[in-house]
XYZ file of C-alpha atoms in Angstrom:
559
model
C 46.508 302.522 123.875
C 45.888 298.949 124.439
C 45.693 298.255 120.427
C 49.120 299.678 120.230
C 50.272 297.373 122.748
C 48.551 294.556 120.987
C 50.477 295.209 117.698
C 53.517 295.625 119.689
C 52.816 292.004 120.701
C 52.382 290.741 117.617
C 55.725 292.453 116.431
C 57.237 290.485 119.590
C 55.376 287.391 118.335
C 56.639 287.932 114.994
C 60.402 288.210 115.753
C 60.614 285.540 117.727
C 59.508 283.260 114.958
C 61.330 284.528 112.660
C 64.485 284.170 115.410
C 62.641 280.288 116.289
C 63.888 279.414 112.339
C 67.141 281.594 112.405
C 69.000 280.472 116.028
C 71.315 277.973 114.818
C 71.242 278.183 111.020
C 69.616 279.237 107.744
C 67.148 276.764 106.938
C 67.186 275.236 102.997
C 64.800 272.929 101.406
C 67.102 269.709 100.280
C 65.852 269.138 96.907
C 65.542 265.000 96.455
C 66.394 264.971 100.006
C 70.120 264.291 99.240
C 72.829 266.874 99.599
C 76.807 266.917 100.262
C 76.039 266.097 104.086
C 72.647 264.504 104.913
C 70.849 261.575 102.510
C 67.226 260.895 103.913
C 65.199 257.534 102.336
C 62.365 256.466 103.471
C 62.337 252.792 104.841
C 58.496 251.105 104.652
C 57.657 248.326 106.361
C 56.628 245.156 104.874
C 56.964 241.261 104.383
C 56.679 238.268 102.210
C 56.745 234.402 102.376
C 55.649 231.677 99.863
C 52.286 231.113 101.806
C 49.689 230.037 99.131
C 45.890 229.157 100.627
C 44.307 225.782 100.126
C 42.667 226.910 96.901
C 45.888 228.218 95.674
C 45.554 231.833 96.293
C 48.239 234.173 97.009
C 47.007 236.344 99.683
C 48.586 240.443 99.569
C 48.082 243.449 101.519
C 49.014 247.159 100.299
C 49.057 250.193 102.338
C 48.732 253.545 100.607
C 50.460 256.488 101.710
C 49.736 260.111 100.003
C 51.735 263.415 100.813
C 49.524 265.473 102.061
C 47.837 268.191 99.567
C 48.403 265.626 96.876
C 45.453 264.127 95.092
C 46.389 260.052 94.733
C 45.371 258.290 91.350
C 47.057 254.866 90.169
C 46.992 251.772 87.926
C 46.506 248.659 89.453
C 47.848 245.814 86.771
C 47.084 241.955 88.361
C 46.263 240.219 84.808
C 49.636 238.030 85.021
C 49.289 237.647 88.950
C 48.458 234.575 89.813
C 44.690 233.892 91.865
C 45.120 235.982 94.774
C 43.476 238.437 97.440
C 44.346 241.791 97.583
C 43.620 243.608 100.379
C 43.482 247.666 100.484
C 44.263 249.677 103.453
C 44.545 253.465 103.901
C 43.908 256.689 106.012
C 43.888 258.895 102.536
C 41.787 258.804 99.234
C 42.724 257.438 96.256
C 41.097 256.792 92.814
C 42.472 253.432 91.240
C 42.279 252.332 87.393
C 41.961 247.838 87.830
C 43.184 245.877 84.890
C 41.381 243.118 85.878
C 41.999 239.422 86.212
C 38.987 237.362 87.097
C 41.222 235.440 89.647
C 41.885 237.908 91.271
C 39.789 238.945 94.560
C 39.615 243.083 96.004
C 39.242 243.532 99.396
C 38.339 247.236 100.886
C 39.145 247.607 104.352
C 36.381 249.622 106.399
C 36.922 253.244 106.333
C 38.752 253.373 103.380
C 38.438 255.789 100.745
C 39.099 254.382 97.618
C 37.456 254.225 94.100
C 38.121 251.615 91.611
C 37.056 252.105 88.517
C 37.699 249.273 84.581
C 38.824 250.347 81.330
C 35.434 249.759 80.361
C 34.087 252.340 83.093
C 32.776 249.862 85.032
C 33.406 249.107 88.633
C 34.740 245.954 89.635
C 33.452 244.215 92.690
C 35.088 243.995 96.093
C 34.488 243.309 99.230
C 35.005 244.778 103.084
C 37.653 244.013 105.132
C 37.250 245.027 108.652
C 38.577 248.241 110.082
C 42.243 247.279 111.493
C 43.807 250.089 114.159
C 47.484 248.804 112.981
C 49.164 246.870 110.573
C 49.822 244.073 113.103
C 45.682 243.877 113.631
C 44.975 243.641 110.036
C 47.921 240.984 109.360
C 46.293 238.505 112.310
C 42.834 239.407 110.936
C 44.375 238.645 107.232
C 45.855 235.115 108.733
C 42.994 233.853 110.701
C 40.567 234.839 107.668
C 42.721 233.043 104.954
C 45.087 231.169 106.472
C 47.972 232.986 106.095
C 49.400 236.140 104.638
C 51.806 235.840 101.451
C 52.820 239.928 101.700
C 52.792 243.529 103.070
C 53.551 246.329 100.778
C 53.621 250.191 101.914
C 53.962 252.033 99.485
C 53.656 256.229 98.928
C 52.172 257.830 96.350
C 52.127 255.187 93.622
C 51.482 255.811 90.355
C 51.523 252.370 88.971
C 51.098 248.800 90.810
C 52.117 245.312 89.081
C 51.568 241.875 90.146
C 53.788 238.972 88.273
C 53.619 236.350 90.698
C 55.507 234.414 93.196
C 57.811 231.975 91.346
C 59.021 228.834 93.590
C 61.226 231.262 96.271
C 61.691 229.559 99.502
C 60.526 232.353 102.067
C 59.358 232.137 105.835
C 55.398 230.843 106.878
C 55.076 233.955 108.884
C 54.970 237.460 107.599
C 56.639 239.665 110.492
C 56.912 243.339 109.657
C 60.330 244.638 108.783
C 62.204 247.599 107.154
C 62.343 247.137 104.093
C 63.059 248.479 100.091
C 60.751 247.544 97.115
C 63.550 245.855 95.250
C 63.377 242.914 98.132
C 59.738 241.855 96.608
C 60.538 240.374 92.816
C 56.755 239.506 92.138
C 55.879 243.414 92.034
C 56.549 246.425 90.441
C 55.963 249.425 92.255
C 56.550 253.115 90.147
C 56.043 255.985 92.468
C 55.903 260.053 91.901
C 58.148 262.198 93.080
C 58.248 262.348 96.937
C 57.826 265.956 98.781
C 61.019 267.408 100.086
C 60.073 266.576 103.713
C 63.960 267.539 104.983
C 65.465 271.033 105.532
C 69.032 271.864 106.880
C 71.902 274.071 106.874
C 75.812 273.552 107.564
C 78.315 275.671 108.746
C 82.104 275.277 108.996
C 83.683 274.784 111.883
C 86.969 273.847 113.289
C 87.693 270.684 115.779
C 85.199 267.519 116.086
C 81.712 268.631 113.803
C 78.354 268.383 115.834
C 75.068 267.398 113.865
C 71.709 268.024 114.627
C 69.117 265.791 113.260
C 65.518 267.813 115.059
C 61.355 266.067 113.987
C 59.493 267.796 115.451
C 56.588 266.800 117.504
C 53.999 266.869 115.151
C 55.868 264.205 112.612
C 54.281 260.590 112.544
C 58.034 259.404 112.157
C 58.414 256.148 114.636
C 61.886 254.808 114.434
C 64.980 255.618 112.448
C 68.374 254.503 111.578
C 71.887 256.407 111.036
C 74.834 256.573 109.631
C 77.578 258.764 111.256
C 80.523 259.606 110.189
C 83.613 259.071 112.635
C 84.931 261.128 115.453
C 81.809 263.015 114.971
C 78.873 264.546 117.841
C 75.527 264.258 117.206
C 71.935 265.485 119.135
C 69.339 262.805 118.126
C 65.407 264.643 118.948
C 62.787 263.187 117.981
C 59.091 262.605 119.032
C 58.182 260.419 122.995
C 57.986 257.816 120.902
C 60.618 257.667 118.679
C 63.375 255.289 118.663
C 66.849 255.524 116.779
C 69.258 252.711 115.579
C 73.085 253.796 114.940
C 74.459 250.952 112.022
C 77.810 252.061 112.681
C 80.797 251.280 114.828
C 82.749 254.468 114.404
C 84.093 256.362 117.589
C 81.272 259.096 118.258
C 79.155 260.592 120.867
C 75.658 261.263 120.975
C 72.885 263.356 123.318
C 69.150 262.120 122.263
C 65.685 262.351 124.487
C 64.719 258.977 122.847
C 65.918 255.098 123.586
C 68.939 254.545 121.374
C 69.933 251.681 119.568
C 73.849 250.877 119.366
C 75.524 247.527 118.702
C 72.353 245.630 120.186
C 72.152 247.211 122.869
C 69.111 249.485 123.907
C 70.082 252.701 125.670
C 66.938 254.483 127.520
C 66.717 258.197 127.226
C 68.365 260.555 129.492
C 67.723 264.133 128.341
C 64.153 266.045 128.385
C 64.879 268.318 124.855
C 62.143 270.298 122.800
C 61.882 270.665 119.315
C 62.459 274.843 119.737
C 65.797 275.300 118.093
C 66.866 277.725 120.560
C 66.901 275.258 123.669
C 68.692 272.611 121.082
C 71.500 275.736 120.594
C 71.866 275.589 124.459
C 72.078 271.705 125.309
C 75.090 271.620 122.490
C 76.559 274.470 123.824
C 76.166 273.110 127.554
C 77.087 268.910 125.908
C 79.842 269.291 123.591
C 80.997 272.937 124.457
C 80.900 273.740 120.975
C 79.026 275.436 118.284
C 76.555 273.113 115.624
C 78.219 271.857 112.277
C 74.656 271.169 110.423
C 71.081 271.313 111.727
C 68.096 269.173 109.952
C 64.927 269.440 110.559
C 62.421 266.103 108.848
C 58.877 266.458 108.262
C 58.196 263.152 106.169
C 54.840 261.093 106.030
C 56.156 257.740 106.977
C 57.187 255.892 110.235
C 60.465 254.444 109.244
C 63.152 256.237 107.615
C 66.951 256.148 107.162
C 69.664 259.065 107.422
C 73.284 259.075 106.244
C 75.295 262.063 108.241
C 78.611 262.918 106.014
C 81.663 264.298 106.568
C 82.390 266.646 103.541
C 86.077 266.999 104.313
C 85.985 263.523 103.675
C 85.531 262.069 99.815
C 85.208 258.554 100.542
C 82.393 259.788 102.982
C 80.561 261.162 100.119
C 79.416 257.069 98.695
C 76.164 256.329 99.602
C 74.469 252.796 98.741
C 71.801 252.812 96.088
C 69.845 250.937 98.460
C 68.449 251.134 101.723
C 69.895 248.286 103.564
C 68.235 248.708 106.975
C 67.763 245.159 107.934
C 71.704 244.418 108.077
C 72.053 242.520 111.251
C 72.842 244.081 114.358
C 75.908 242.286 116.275
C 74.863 239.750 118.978
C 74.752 241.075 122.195
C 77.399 240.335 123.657
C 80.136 241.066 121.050
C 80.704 244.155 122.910
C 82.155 242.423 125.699
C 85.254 240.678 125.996
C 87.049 238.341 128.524
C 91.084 238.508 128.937
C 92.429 236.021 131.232
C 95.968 236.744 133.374
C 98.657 234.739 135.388
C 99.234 237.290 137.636
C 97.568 239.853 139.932
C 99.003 242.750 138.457
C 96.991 242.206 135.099
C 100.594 242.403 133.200
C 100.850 238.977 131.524
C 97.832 238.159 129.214
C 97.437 234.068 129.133
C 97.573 232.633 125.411
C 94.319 231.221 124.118
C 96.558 228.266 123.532
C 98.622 228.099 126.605
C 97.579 225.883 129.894
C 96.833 226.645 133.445
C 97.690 224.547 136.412
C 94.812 223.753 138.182
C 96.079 224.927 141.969
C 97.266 228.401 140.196
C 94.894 231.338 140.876
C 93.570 233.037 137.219
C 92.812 236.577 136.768
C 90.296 237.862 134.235
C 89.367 241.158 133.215
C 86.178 242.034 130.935
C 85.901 245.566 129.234
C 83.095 246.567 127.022
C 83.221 248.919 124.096
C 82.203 252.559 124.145
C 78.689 252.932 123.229
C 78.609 256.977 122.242
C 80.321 258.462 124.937
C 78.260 257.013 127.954
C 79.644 255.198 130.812
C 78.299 252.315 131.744
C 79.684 249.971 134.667
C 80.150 245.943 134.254
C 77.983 244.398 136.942
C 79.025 240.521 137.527
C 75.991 238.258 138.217
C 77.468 234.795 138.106
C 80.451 232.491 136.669
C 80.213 228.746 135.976
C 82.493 226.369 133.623
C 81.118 224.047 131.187
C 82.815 221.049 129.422
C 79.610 219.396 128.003
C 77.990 217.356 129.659
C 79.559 218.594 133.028
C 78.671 222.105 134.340
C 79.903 223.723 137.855
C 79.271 227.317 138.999
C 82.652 229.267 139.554
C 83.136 231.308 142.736
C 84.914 233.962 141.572
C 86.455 237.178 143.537
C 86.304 241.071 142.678
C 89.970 242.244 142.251
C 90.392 246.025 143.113
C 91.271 248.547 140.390
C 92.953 252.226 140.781
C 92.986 253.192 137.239
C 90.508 255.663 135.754
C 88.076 253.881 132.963
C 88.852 250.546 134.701
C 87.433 246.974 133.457
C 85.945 244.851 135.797
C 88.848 242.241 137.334
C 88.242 239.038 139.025
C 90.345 236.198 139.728
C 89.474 232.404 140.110
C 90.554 229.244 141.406
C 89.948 225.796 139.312
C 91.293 223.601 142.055
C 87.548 222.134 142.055
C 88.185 220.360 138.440
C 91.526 219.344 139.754
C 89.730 215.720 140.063
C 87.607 215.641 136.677
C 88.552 214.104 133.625
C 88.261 217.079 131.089
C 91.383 219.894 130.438
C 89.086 222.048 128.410
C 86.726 223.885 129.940
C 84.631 227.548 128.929
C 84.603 229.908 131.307
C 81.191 231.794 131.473
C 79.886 234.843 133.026
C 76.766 236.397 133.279
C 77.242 240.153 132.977
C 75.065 243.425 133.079
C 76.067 246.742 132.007
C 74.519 249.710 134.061
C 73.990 253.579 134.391
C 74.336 254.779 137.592
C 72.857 257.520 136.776
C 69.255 256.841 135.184
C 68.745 253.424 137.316
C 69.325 251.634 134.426
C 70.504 248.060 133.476
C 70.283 246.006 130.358
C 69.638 242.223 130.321
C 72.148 239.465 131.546
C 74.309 239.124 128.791
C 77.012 235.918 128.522
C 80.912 236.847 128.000
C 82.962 233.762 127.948
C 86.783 232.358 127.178
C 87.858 228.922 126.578
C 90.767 227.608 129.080
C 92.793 224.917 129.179
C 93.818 223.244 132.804
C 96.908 221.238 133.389
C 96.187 219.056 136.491
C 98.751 219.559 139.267
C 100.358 216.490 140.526
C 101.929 216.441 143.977
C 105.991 215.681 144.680
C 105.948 211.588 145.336
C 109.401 212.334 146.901
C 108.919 212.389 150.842
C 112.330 214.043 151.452
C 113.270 217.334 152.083
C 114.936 219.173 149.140
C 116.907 221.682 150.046
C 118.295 224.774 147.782
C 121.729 226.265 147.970
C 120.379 228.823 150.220
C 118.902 226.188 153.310
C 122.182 224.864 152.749
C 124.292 228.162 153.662
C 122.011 229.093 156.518
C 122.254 225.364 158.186
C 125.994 225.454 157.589
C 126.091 229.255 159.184
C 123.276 228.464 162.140
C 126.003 225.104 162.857
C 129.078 227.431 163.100
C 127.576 230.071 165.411
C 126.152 227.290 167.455
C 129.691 225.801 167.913
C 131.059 229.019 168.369
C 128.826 229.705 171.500
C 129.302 225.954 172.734
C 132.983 226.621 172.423
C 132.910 229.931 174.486
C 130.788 228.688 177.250
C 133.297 225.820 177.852
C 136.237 228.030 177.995
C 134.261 230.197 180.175
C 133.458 227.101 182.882
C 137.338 226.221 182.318
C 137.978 229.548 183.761
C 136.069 230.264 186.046
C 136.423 226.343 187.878
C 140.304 226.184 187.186
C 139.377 222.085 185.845
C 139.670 221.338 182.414
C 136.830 219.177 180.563
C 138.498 217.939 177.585
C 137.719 214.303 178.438
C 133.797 215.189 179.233
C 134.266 216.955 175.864
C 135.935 214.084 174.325
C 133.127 211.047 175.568
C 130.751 213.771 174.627
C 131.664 214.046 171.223
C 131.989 211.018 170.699
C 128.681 209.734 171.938
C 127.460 212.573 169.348
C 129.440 211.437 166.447
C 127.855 208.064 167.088
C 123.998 209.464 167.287
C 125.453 211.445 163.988
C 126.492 209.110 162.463
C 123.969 206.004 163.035
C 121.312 207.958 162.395
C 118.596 205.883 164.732
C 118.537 204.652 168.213
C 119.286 201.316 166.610
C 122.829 202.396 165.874
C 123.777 203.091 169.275
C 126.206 200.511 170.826
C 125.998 199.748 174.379
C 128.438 200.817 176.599
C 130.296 199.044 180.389
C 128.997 200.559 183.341
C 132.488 202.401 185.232
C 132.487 200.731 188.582
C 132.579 203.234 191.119
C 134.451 201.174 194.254
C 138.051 199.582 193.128
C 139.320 196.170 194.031
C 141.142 195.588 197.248
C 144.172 195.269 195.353
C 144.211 198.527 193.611
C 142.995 200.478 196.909
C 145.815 199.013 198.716
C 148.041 199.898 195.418
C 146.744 203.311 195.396
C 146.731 203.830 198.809
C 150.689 203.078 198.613
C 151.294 205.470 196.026
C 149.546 208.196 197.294
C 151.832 207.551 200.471
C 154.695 207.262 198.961
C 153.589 210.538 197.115
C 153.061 212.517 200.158
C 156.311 211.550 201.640
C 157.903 212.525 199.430
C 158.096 216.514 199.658
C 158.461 215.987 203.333
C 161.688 214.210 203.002
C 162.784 216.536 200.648
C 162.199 219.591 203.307
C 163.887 217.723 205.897
């Protein structure tokens, strides 16, 4: 009983590795490693300069790579090299066939495997370098010993190794490790055998945006490497905890990887946990992109830098792959990604001409926006602002403008009055900037986003009168009419309700206004006689007749 439920185990065992290979996609070897949608070439690193040592030796290093299972044997040609030291570094055997060149110096680094044998059967003598954990330790241990290092070669299995010489090329002092191809090194000739098929995949057919898979498993040595996509395309990028990937193009694409991501400069951490078991790399597409896998490649290579082209097949001009690995292409400066527009007005509607000038006491809005990098969001963080018109620099207080529209750039606005006073009209706007995840607590470095403007210094009105438009104008002219109106209707109501008249008050009034109106200062005022209030004897007694007389009168008359 219990060894039937041991091979019924094993049958369980059994299926599921045969299901492991089968979830997504029927695995195929890629013969050359080059089909009609992946191209895998392998990128070793190396260097070179002009260094020569004081006694005019050219001082090389090669690292030897063999598949595995694959027994190494090469020629080693250095009779038209010039004097040098060559230095021999690997973690595999290898059997190596010198034609010689008395000026030329072997050096064996410590725990390496390899026999050199002459033409004539003898051995030639070399000596020991020591034991290096990394090509960085064995460079410094190279420089310090000789001076200076004048290459790094890694190569995989070689079959035949030529040295011709350096030849006047101006190169760097310093050999730092880079990608790189052996047609970038003109004084040797490297002929290798036919490298192992380290890449299976499969592709299936599928409607709407493809999704490609690009799986190393765990136990691959492979350290860093660098895409091409193709565009409007999804890709899952898995790799070993230490892997690293650098996208070279600019296309419109997302991506899902569990390592740090390279994309226009800028270093992305990881933000997925994913295995290497093809079943749980079916589920996070499904669960990512909602949609089924378009090709899935799996890479089991013997080198730590390598280079992938992803094609579209629909797509012929996608089909053109370089000859050449060209994986030290520049990567665009960091902060080419961002950009500043400037605005005259708070509702971001009227972009300012590069050409065009502010006045100094009008507020500027800016907005900066940063391409997509793969689908993930990042936010603009704004550290600080300053304006520079060498040799004069001044920090710029600026002020975070609120946005209501989904996908929003940052907005600030800004006031230059401060340079109102300072000779200069041109001036760069600078601001330090940080893009962020949320998410993963993650920020990169300060990064500088700037825009030239150019400041037209406001000059004040030298006039010190009031200028009035057409509309002051109507409103004093209407304010004056109601006002008379109302002066008007109290009058005729005191007229009415005392039974006097006061046309005369109104009259002196008037005119002592018309005077004050017209003058225009105190100094225009003339000075009038004082009214006597008591007449002269002679007009009493005249008055006092008439008024007699006057009263008399209707008495008579009744009589």
């Amino acid at each position: 009983m219990r060894s039937i439920a041991c091979f019924v185990a094993v049958l369980l065992c059994l299926r599921t590795a045969a299901s492991d290979s089968s979830a997504i996609c029927e695995l195929k070897d890629v013969p050359g490693n080059s089909n009609d949608w992946i191209v895998l070439q392998e990128v070793p690193l190396g260097c070179w300069t002009n260094f020569t040592s004081l006694d005019g030796k050219e001082v090389h290093i090669l690292k030897l790579l063999a598949s595995s299972g694959r027994f190494s044997m090469l020629e080693l040609n250095v009779t038209t090299a010039n004097p040098s030291v060559v230095i021999f570094t690997s973690s595999s055997a290898h059997t190596i066939l010198v034609q010689d060149n008395p000026a030329v110096n072997i050096y064996v680094t410590n725990g390496t495997s390899i026999t050199f044998m002459l033409p004539t059967a003898k051995r030639p003598q070399t000596s020991v370098a020591p034991f290096a954990n990394s090509d960085s330790e064995l460079l410094k241990w190279a420089a310090e010993t000789f001076g200076g290092v004048t290459s790094f070669t890694t190569v995989q299995d070689p079959k035949t190794i030529t040295f011709t010489g350096i030849k006047g090329t101006q190169r760097p002092s310093t050999c730092d490790l880079q990608a790189e191809t052996s047609a970038d090194k003109p004084f040797i000739e490297l002929h290798q055998g036919s490298l192992d098929d380290g890449l299976k995949s499969c592709y299936t057919k599928q409607s709407g945006e493809p999704v490609h898979v690009i799986n190393i498993p765990d136990d691959v040595k492979i350290r860093h490497v660098y895409v091409h996509l193709p565009s409007k395309s999804n890709v899952l990028l898995r790799g070993p905890a230490d892997t690293e990937w650098t996208i070279l193009d600019n296309h419109d694409f997302k991506f899902v990887s569990n390592n740090p991501v390279t994309l226009r400069g800028l270093t992305l951490p990881s933000r997925y946990t994913i295995s290497d078991d093809p079943r749980e790399i079916k589920k996070k597409v499904l669960f990512r992109y909602n949609s089924s896998i378009t090709s899935y490649s799996e890479i089991r290579v013997n080198v730590s830098h390598i280079q992938l082209w992803i094609r579209d097949i629909t797509d012929s001009n996608d089909l053109l792959v370089p000859a050449e690995v060209q994986p030290t292409t520049q990567a665009p400066s960091s902060s080419s990604y961002l950009q500043m527009q400037l605005f005259s007005s708070p509702d971001y509607g009227s972009p300012l001409d590069p050409s065009s000038k502010v006045q100094s006491d009008k507020r500027v809005y800016a907005e900066i926006s940063s391409e997509s990098f793969g689908g993930v969001s990042l936010t603009i963080r704004v550290i600080s602002c300053l304006v520079r018109s060498v040799p004069v620099v001044r920090d710029m207080p600026f002020k975070e403008e609120v946005c209501y529209i989904d996908d929003c750039p940052k907005r600030l606005s800004f006031s230059f009055e401060m340079l109102q006073d300072l000779p200069s009209n041109s001036w760069d706007l600078e601001c330090a900037v940080k893009l962020c995840h949320d998410r993963v607590k993650f920020c990169t470095n300060e990064t500088q986003v700037k825009r030239n403007v150019q400041l037209k210094p406001y000059i004040p009105n030298q006039n010190p009168c009031f200028e009035f438009g057409l509309s002051a104008v109507l409103g004093i002219a209407f304010g004056g009419f109601l006002i008379g109106v109302l002066l008007t209707g109290a009058l005729w109501f005191i007229k009415i309700r005392t039974g006097h008249p006061v046309a005369l008050g109104m009259r002196s009034t008037a005119a002592e206004l018309s005077v004050l109106s017209i003058s225009g200062c105190p100094c225009g005022l003339t000075k009038r006689q004082p009214v006597p209030t008591h007449p002269s004897p002679s007009e009493n007694s005249s008055a006092n007749a008439s008024i007699g007389s006057t009263q008399s009168t209707p008495t008579s008359s009744m009589a």
